Amino acid sequence: MVALPFIVAGGGIGGLAVALVLARQGHAVQVLEQADALGEIGAGIQLGPNVFRIFEHLGLTEPIRRVAYFPPNLVMRDVRTGELVVRTAVGEQALAAYGQPYGVIYRADLHQVFLDACRELPAIALHVKSKVTGFAPREGGVEVQLADGRRVQGSALIGADGLWSRVREQIVGDGKPRVSGHIAYRAVLPMQDVPPHLYSPDVTLWGGEKTHLVHYPLRRGELFNLVAVFHSDRYEEGWNTFGDPQELHLRFAQAAPHVKELLNKIETWKMWVLCDREPVANWSQGHVTLLGDAAHPMLQYLAQGACMAIEDAVTLGAALRAAPTDIAGAFRTYQQARYLRTGRVQLTARFYGEIYHASGVMRELRNRMFQSGSEAAGFIGTHWLYQGIDPDRPFD
Ligand SMILES: Cc1cc2nc3c(=O)[nH]c(=O)nc-3n(C[C@H](O)[C@H](O)[C@H](O)COP(=O)(O)OP(=O)(O)OC[C@H]3O[C@@H](n4cnc5c(N)ncnc54)[C@H](O)[C@@H]3O)c2cc1C
């Protein structure tokens, strides 16, 4: 009897990563993506050394390196005064302890690397226009329900369907995501549109009261990525809509001239209402589990959501390799290995948001503490994160 495929709900970075891992282990995989086409929005994301360890394990280092950009430093400045708060070198030498670099990448390029790798494997079937609405356990597997009435039979279901996961709704049932009150405006400029005096090769964060701006080059330095974040209770929830430049300029009214000049370079911003959830210890039910933002959505202040989804994928693969005939047990092992690490990222990300957006005494303290530390001290708080997991033994 031919085994039923593993069904993956969602063809984002997490969904494709787990499809790749499972297919390479000999499983048939069906990816069900609700959108009309597979792809990612154009914006930058940062990739810590921990995820480069996973790329190496997956044999994807070369294609990633071809499209990534490697900044020399992570820099924090005060948004009002422009003063340097902290500079942390992240070039290859600085990160020798991890044996991996710190990079940034265009999301669409990262997604494409996974898509190309998936398309090489006939065991993976990629379906678009396939919105998952629910599931029902079946003897030895699961039946997945789609919005158009179709029913798909699988040996297991992995909900990689993001922040508003339908699969999570059925397993965890914790309602809507938590609206943080933080809004992100994102834009990407061709590098030729960035005047030399506004350019920096670093990942630079301008932190200020309830606001910050991040910028860095992308795609081998051909693009320039900007993310402006501010607090606002004007928005409830949403994803990928257009921002209002007037509001942005108002929020950054106190910013240094350099920052204002940069913001003025952009005419069209894409807007995100930033949400997360409380960490949970259980996100599996029998032959169904969650992965990536569906399992542990986080604010972006540690720049790790996609990295965690990719770590999840290899951990899940390792759990199934260790117990190939016990899918429910393997899903429990996987979540046991992941929930504290991902929960720590969820909670630490909130705290980093507070630090970036500090005002008054907290801002003074932040600046002094960072300014008095050594460069190497910049990694002390994140060592647990950047050292990563051992992809061969992720349960240790
Ligand atoms: C402003 C911002 C900055 C960020 N910066 C970073 C960063 O620097 N580094 C980093 O690592 N991460 C970053 N992240 C986080 C990162 O974007 C997410 O964690 C990551 O995209 C999660 O991947 P995912 O595959 O789990 O979910 P998603 O990317 O949300 O993908 C889910 C997929 O499932 C599909 N889907 C949804 N519902 C259904 C359904 N019912 N049926 C079928 N398909 C469905 C969606 O269409 C989508 O394709 C950032 C996020 C934001 C908002």
Coordinates of C-alpha atoms and ligand atoms in Angstrom, one line a residue:
M1 CA 0.0 0.0 0.0
V2 CA 1.4 3.4 -0.9
A3 CA 1.7 5.8 2.1
L4 CA -0.5 8.9 1.9
P5 CA 1.4 12.1 1.5
F6 CA 2.3 14.6 4.2
I7 CA 0.1 17.7 3.6
V8 CA 1.6 21.1 4.3
A9 CA -0.8 24.0 4.6
G10 CA 0.9 27.1 3.4
G11 CA 3.7 27.6 0.8
G12 CA 5.6 30.4 2.6
I13 CA 9.2 30.0 3.7
G14 CA 8.3 27.6 6.5
G15 CA 6.0 25.5 4.4
L16 CA 8.5 25.1 1.6
A17 CA 11.4 24.4 4.1
V18 CA 9.5 21.5 5.7
A19 CA 8.3 20.2 2.3
L20 CA 12.0 20.1 1.2
V21 CA 13.2 18.3 4.4
L22 CA 10.4 15.7 4.3
A23 CA 10.7 15.0 0.6
R24 CA 14.5 14.5 0.9
Q25 CA 13.7 11.9 3.6
G26 CA 11.6 10.0 1.1
H27 CA 8.1 11.2 1.9
A28 CA 5.6 12.4 -0.7
V29 CA 4.5 15.9 0.2
Q30 CA 1.6 18.1 -1.0
V31 CA 1.8 21.8 -0.3
L32 CA -1.5 23.6 -0.3
E33 CA -1.2 27.3 -0.7
Q34 CA -4.2 29.6 -0.7
A35 CA -2.7 32.3 -3.0
D36 CA -3.0 32.3 -6.7
A37 CA 0.8 32.0 -7.1
L38 CA 3.7 30.9 -5.0
G39 CA 5.9 33.9 -4.1
E40 CA 6.8 36.3 -1.3
I41 CA 6.4 40.1 -0.9
G42 CA 9.4 42.2 -1.7
A43 CA 11.0 43.2 1.6
G44 CA 14.2 42.5 3.4
I45 CA 14.8 40.1 6.3
Q46 CA 17.8 39.5 8.4
L47 CA 19.4 36.1 8.8
G48 CA 21.3 35.2 12.0
P49 CA 24.3 32.8 12.1
N50 CA 21.9 30.2 13.5
V51 CA 20.0 29.9 10.2
F52 CA 23.2 29.8 8.1
R53 CA 24.0 26.6 10.1
I54 CA 20.7 25.2 8.7
F55 CA 21.4 26.3 5.2
E56 CA 24.7 24.5 5.3
H57 CA 22.9 21.4 6.6
L58 CA 20.4 21.6 3.7
G59 CA 23.1 22.3 1.1
L60 CA 21.6 25.7 0.3
T61 CA 24.6 27.9 1.4
E62 CA 25.7 28.6 -2.1
P63 CA 22.4 29.7 -3.6
I64 CA 21.7 31.8 -0.5
R65 CA 25.1 33.5 -0.7
R66 CA 24.5 34.3 -4.4
V67 CA 21.6 36.6 -3.5
A68 CA 22.3 37.6 0.1
Y69 CA 24.2 40.7 1.4
F70 CA 26.6 40.5 4.2
P71 CA 26.8 43.7 6.3
P72 CA 30.0 44.5 8.2
N73 CA 28.3 45.8 11.3
L74 CA 25.0 46.1 13.2
V75 CA 24.7 49.7 14.3
M76 CA 22.3 51.4 16.6
R77 CA 22.0 55.2 16.6
D78 CA 19.7 57.6 18.6
V79 CA 17.0 58.7 16.2
R80 CA 16.9 62.3 17.6
T81 CA 20.6 63.1 18.0
G82 CA 22.1 60.7 15.5
E83 CA 24.7 59.7 18.2
L84 CA 26.2 56.2 18.0
V85 CA 24.7 53.9 20.7
V86 CA 26.4 50.7 19.7
R87 CA 28.3 49.1 16.8
T88 CA 28.7 45.4 16.7
A89 CA 30.9 43.9 14.0
V90 CA 29.3 40.9 12.2
G91 CA 31.8 40.3 9.4
E92 CA 33.0 36.7 9.0
Q93 CA 35.9 37.2 11.4
A94 CA 33.8 38.7 14.1
L95 CA 31.5 35.7 13.9
A96 CA 34.2 33.1 13.7
A97 CA 32.9 31.6 17.0
Y98 CA 29.8 30.6 15.2
G99 CA 31.5 29.6 12.0
Q100 CA 28.6 31.3 10.1
P101 CA 27.9 34.8 8.8
Y102 CA 25.2 37.3 9.6
G103 CA 23.3 38.1 6.4
V104 CA 20.3 40.0 5.0
I105 CA 18.2 38.9 2.1
Y106 CA 15.3 39.9 -0.1
R107 CA 12.4 37.7 1.1
A108 CA 11.4 36.9 -2.4
D109 CA 14.9 35.6 -3.1
L110 CA 14.9 33.4 0.1
H111 CA 11.6 32.0 -0.9
Q112 CA 12.8 31.4 -4.4
V113 CA 15.8 29.4 -3.2
F114 CA 13.5 27.0 -1.3
L115 CA 11.1 26.9 -4.3
D116 CA 13.8 26.0 -6.7
A117 CA 15.0 23.2 -4.4
C118 CA 11.5 21.9 -4.0
R119 CA 10.8 21.9 -7.7
E120 CA 13.8 19.6 -8.2
L121 CA 12.0 16.9 -6.2
P122 CA 9.2 15.1 -8.0
A123 CA 7.9 13.9 -4.5
I124 CA 6.7 17.4 -3.8
A125 CA 3.4 18.6 -5.4
L126 CA 2.8 22.3 -5.1
H127 CA -0.9 23.4 -5.3
V128 CA -2.0 27.0 -5.4
K129 CA -5.6 28.3 -4.9
S130 CA -5.9 25.8 -2.2
K131 CA -7.1 27.3 1.0
V132 CA -7.2 25.0 4.0
T133 CA -10.2 25.5 6.3
G134 CA -9.9 22.6 8.7
F135 CA -9.1 18.9 9.2
A136 CA -10.5 15.8 10.7
P137 CA -8.5 12.8 12.1
R138 CA -8.8 9.6 10.0
E139 CA -7.6 6.1 10.8
G140 CA -3.8 6.4 10.4
G141 CA -3.9 9.9 9.0
V142 CA -5.9 13.0 8.5
E143 CA -8.5 14.5 6.1
V144 CA -7.8 18.1 5.1
Q145 CA -10.7 20.3 4.1
L146 CA -10.4 23.1 1.6
A147 CA -12.5 26.2 1.1
D148 CA -13.7 25.1 -2.4
G149 CA -15.1 21.9 -0.9
R150 CA -12.3 19.6 -1.8
R151 CA -11.0 17.0 0.7
V152 CA -7.4 15.8 0.7
Q153 CA -6.3 12.6 2.5
G154 CA -2.8 12.6 4.0
S155 CA -0.8 10.7 6.5
A156 CA -0.3 13.9 8.5
L157 CA -0.9 17.7 8.3
I158 CA 1.6 20.4 9.0
G159 CA 0.0 23.8 9.5
A160 CA 2.6 26.3 8.1
D161 CA -0.2 28.7 7.4
G162 CA 1.2 31.8 9.2
L163 CA -0.1 34.2 11.8
W164 CA -3.8 33.7 11.1
S165 CA -3.4 29.9 10.9
R166 CA -6.6 27.9 10.4
V167 CA -4.9 24.8 11.5
R168 CA -3.9 26.5 14.8
E169 CA -7.5 27.6 15.3
Q170 CA -8.5 23.9 15.6
I171 CA -5.5 22.8 17.7
V172 CA -4.8 25.7 20.1
G173 CA -8.0 27.7 19.7
D174 CA -6.5 30.9 21.2
G175 CA -8.4 33.3 19.1
K176 CA -7.0 36.2 17.1
P177 CA -3.3 37.2 17.3
R178 CA -2.3 39.8 19.8
V179 CA -2.2 43.3 18.2
S180 CA 0.9 44.9 19.5
G181 CA 0.0 48.5 18.6
H182 CA 3.2 48.6 16.6
I183 CA 3.0 49.4 12.9
A184 CA 5.8 48.7 10.3
Y185 CA 6.1 50.6 7.0
R186 CA 8.5 48.9 4.6
A187 CA 10.0 50.0 1.3
V188 CA 12.8 48.9 -1.0
L189 CA 14.7 51.4 -3.2
P190 CA 17.0 50.7 -6.1
M191 CA 20.5 51.5 -4.8
Q192 CA 21.0 54.2 -7.5
D193 CA 18.2 56.2 -5.8
V194 CA 20.1 56.4 -2.5
P195 CA 22.3 59.4 -2.4
P196 CA 25.9 58.6 -1.1
H197 CA 25.5 60.7 2.0
L198 CA 22.5 58.7 3.1
Y199 CA 24.0 55.3 2.3
S200 CA 25.5 52.9 4.9
P201 CA 26.8 49.4 4.3
D202 CA 25.6 48.4 7.8
V203 CA 22.3 47.2 9.2
T204 CA 21.5 50.5 11.0
L205 CA 18.8 51.0 13.5
W206 CA 17.8 54.5 14.6
G207 CA 16.0 54.0 17.9
G208 CA 13.7 56.6 19.4
E209 CA 10.6 57.2 21.5
K210 CA 8.0 54.7 20.2
T211 CA 9.6 54.7 16.8
H212 CA 12.6 53.3 15.0
L213 CA 14.0 53.1 11.5
V214 CA 16.1 50.2 10.2
H215 CA 17.9 50.3 6.9
Y216 CA 20.4 48.0 5.1
P217 CA 21.5 47.1 1.5
L218 CA 20.0 44.0 0.0
R219 CA 20.7 41.6 -2.9
R220 CA 24.4 41.9 -3.2
G221 CA 24.0 45.6 -2.5
E222 CA 21.7 46.3 -5.5
L223 CA 18.7 47.3 -3.3
F224 CA 18.3 49.4 -0.2
N225 CA 15.7 48.2 2.4
L226 CA 13.9 50.5 4.8
V227 CA 11.6 49.6 7.7
A228 CA 10.0 52.3 9.8
V229 CA 8.2 51.3 12.9
F230 CA 6.0 53.3 15.3
H231 CA 3.3 52.9 17.9
S232 CA -0.2 53.5 16.8
D233 CA -3.6 52.4 18.0
R234 CA -5.2 53.5 14.8
Y235 CA -5.1 50.1 13.2
E236 CA -6.7 46.8 14.3
E237 CA -5.1 44.2 12.1
G238 CA -4.1 43.7 8.6
W239 CA -1.3 42.6 6.4
N240 CA 0.3 44.0 3.3
T241 CA -1.7 47.2 2.8
F242 CA -0.4 50.6 1.9
G243 CA 0.8 53.1 4.5
D244 CA 0.1 56.8 4.9
P245 CA 3.3 58.8 4.4
Q246 CA 1.8 61.8 6.3
E247 CA 1.3 59.7 9.4
L248 CA 4.9 58.5 9.1
H249 CA 6.4 62.0 8.8
L250 CA 4.4 63.0 11.9
R251 CA 5.7 60.1 13.9
F252 CA 9.3 60.9 13.0
A253 CA 8.9 64.7 13.4
Q254 CA 11.6 64.8 16.1
A255 CA 14.0 62.7 14.1
A256 CA 17.5 63.8 13.0
P257 CA 17.7 65.4 9.5
H258 CA 19.4 62.3 8.1
V259 CA 16.5 60.1 9.0
K260 CA 13.9 62.6 7.7
E261 CA 15.8 62.9 4.4
L262 CA 15.8 59.1 4.1
L263 CA 12.0 58.8 4.8
N264 CA 11.4 61.5 2.2
K265 CA 13.0 59.3 -0.5
I266 CA 10.1 57.0 -0.4
E267 CA 6.7 57.6 -2.0
T268 CA 5.0 54.3 -1.5
W269 CA 5.2 52.3 1.7
K270 CA 3.7 48.9 2.4
M271 CA 2.2 48.7 5.9
W272 CA 2.0 45.8 8.4
V273 CA 0.1 45.8 11.7
L274 CA 2.5 43.8 13.9
C275 CA 1.1 41.0 15.9
D276 CA 2.3 38.1 18.0
R277 CA 0.9 35.5 20.4
E278 CA 1.6 34.2 23.9
P279 CA 4.0 31.2 23.6
V280 CA 2.3 27.8 24.0
A281 CA 3.8 24.4 24.9
N282 CA 1.4 22.3 22.8
W283 CA 0.7 22.9 19.2
S284 CA 0.2 19.3 18.0
Q285 CA -2.8 17.0 17.9
G286 CA -2.3 13.4 16.7
H287 CA -1.0 13.5 13.2
V288 CA -1.3 17.3 12.9
T289 CA 1.2 19.9 14.0
L290 CA 2.2 23.5 13.4
L291 CA 5.4 25.2 12.2
G292 CA 6.7 28.7 11.8
D293 CA 4.4 31.7 12.5
A294 CA 1.4 29.3 12.9
A295 CA 3.1 27.8 15.9
H296 CA 5.0 30.8 17.5
P297 CA 4.3 34.2 15.8
M298 CA 6.7 36.8 17.1
L299 CA 7.4 40.5 16.8
Q300 CA 10.3 41.2 14.4
Y301 CA 12.6 42.9 16.9
L302 CA 15.0 39.9 17.0
A303 CA 14.7 39.4 13.3
Q304 CA 14.1 35.7 13.7
G305 CA 10.6 34.6 12.6
A306 CA 11.7 33.1 9.3
C307 CA 14.9 31.7 10.9
M308 CA 12.8 29.9 13.5
A309 CA 10.5 28.5 10.8
I310 CA 13.5 27.0 9.0
E311 CA 15.0 25.6 12.3
D312 CA 11.5 24.1 13.0
A313 CA 11.6 22.3 9.6
V314 CA 14.9 20.5 10.2
T315 CA 13.9 19.6 13.8
L316 CA 10.6 18.1 12.6
G317 CA 12.5 16.2 9.9
A318 CA 14.9 14.8 12.5
A319 CA 12.0 13.8 14.8
L320 CA 10.4 11.8 12.0
R321 CA 13.7 10.2 11.0
A322 CA 14.1 9.0 14.6
A323 CA 10.5 7.6 14.8
P324 CA 9.3 7.0 11.2
T325 CA 6.4 4.8 12.2
D326 CA 5.1 7.0 15.0
I327 CA 4.1 10.3 13.5
A328 CA 2.2 11.5 16.6
G329 CA 5.1 10.7 18.8
A330 CA 7.5 12.4 16.4
F331 CA 5.4 15.6 16.4
R332 CA 5.4 15.6 20.2
T333 CA 9.2 15.2 20.1
Y334 CA 9.5 18.0 17.6
Q335 CA 7.4 20.5 19.6
Q336 CA 9.2 19.5 22.8
A337 CA 12.5 20.4 21.2
R338 CA 11.1 23.7 19.9
Y339 CA 8.7 25.4 22.3
L340 CA 11.1 26.8 24.8
R341 CA 13.5 28.1 22.3
T342 CA 10.8 29.7 20.1
G343 CA 9.0 31.0 23.2
R344 CA 12.2 32.6 24.4
V345 CA 12.5 34.4 21.0
Q346 CA 8.8 35.5 21.2
L347 CA 9.3 37.0 24.6
T348 CA 12.8 38.4 24.0
A349 CA 11.6 40.1 20.8
R350 CA 9.0 42.0 22.9
F351 CA 11.7 43.2 25.3
Y352 CA 14.0 44.3 22.4
G353 CA 11.1 46.4 21.1
E354 CA 11.0 48.2 24.4
I355 CA 14.7 48.9 24.3
Y356 CA 14.6 50.2 20.7
H357 CA 11.6 52.5 21.5
A358 CA 12.8 53.7 24.9
S359 CA 12.3 57.2 26.1
G360 CA 13.3 59.2 29.2
V361 CA 15.5 57.4 31.8
M362 CA 15.2 54.1 30.0
R363 CA 16.6 55.7 26.8
E364 CA 19.5 57.3 28.8
L365 CA 20.3 54.1 30.5
R366 CA 20.2 52.1 27.2
N367 CA 22.6 54.5 25.5
R368 CA 25.0 54.5 28.5
M369 CA 25.0 50.8 29.0
F370 CA 25.5 50.0 25.3
Q371 CA 28.2 52.7 24.9
S372 CA 30.2 51.4 27.9
G373 CA 30.2 47.8 26.7
S374 CA 32.8 46.3 24.4
E375 CA 31.9 45.3 20.9
A376 CA 32.1 41.6 21.8
A377 CA 29.5 42.3 24.6
G378 CA 27.0 42.9 21.8
F379 CA 26.6 39.1 21.4
I380 CA 26.3 38.2 25.0
G381 CA 22.6 38.7 25.1
T382 CA 22.0 36.7 21.9
H383 CA 24.6 33.9 22.2
W384 CA 21.9 31.3 23.1
L385 CA 20.2 32.3 19.9
Y386 CA 23.0 32.7 17.4
Q387 CA 24.9 29.6 18.3
G388 CA 21.8 27.8 16.9
I389 CA 20.8 24.2 17.0
D390 CA 22.7 21.1 15.9
P391 CA 20.6 20.1 12.8
D392 CA 21.7 16.5 13.2
R393 CA 20.9 16.3 17.0
P394 CA 18.3 19.1 17.5
F395 CA 16.9 17.4 20.6
D396 CA 20.0 17.9 22.7
Ligands
LIG1 C1 8.1 43.8 9.4 C2 8.6 42.4 9.6 C3 10.0 42.2 9.6 C4 10.5 40.9 9.7 N1 11.8 40.7 9.7 C5 12.3 39.4 9.9 C6 13.7 39.2 9.9 O1 14.5 40.1 9.8 N2 14.2 37.9 10.0 C7 13.4 36.8 10.1 O2 13.8 35.7 10.2 N3 12.0 37.0 10.1 C8 11.5 38.3 10.0 N4 10.1 38.5 10.0 C9 9.2 37.3 10.3 C10 9.0 36.5 9.1 O3 8.5 37.2 8.0 C11 8.0 35.4 9.4 O4 8.3 34.8 10.6 C12 8.0 34.3 8.3 O5 7.6 34.8 7.1 C13 7.1 33.1 8.8 O6 7.1 32.2 7.7 P1 5.9 31.1 7.7 O7 6.1 30.3 6.5 O8 5.7 30.5 9.0 O9 4.6 32.0 7.5 P2 4.1 33.0 6.3 O10 5.3 33.7 5.7 O11 3.0 33.9 6.9 O12 3.5 32.0 5.2 C14 2.3 31.4 5.4 C15 1.8 31.0 4.0 O13 0.6 30.2 4.2 C16 -0.4 30.7 3.3 N5 -1.7 30.5 4.0 C17 -2.2 31.2 5.0 N6 -3.4 30.7 5.4 C18 -3.6 29.6 4.6 C19 -4.6 28.6 4.4 N7 -5.7 28.7 5.3 N8 -4.5 27.6 3.5 C20 -3.4 27.6 2.7 N9 -2.4 28.5 2.7 C21 -2.5 29.5 3.7 C22 0.0 32.2 3.1 O14 -0.6 32.7 1.9 C23 1.5 32.1 3.1 O15 2.0 31.8 1.8 C24 9.6 39.8 9.8 C25 8.2 40.0 9.8 C26 7.7 41.3 9.7 C27 6.3 41.5 9.7

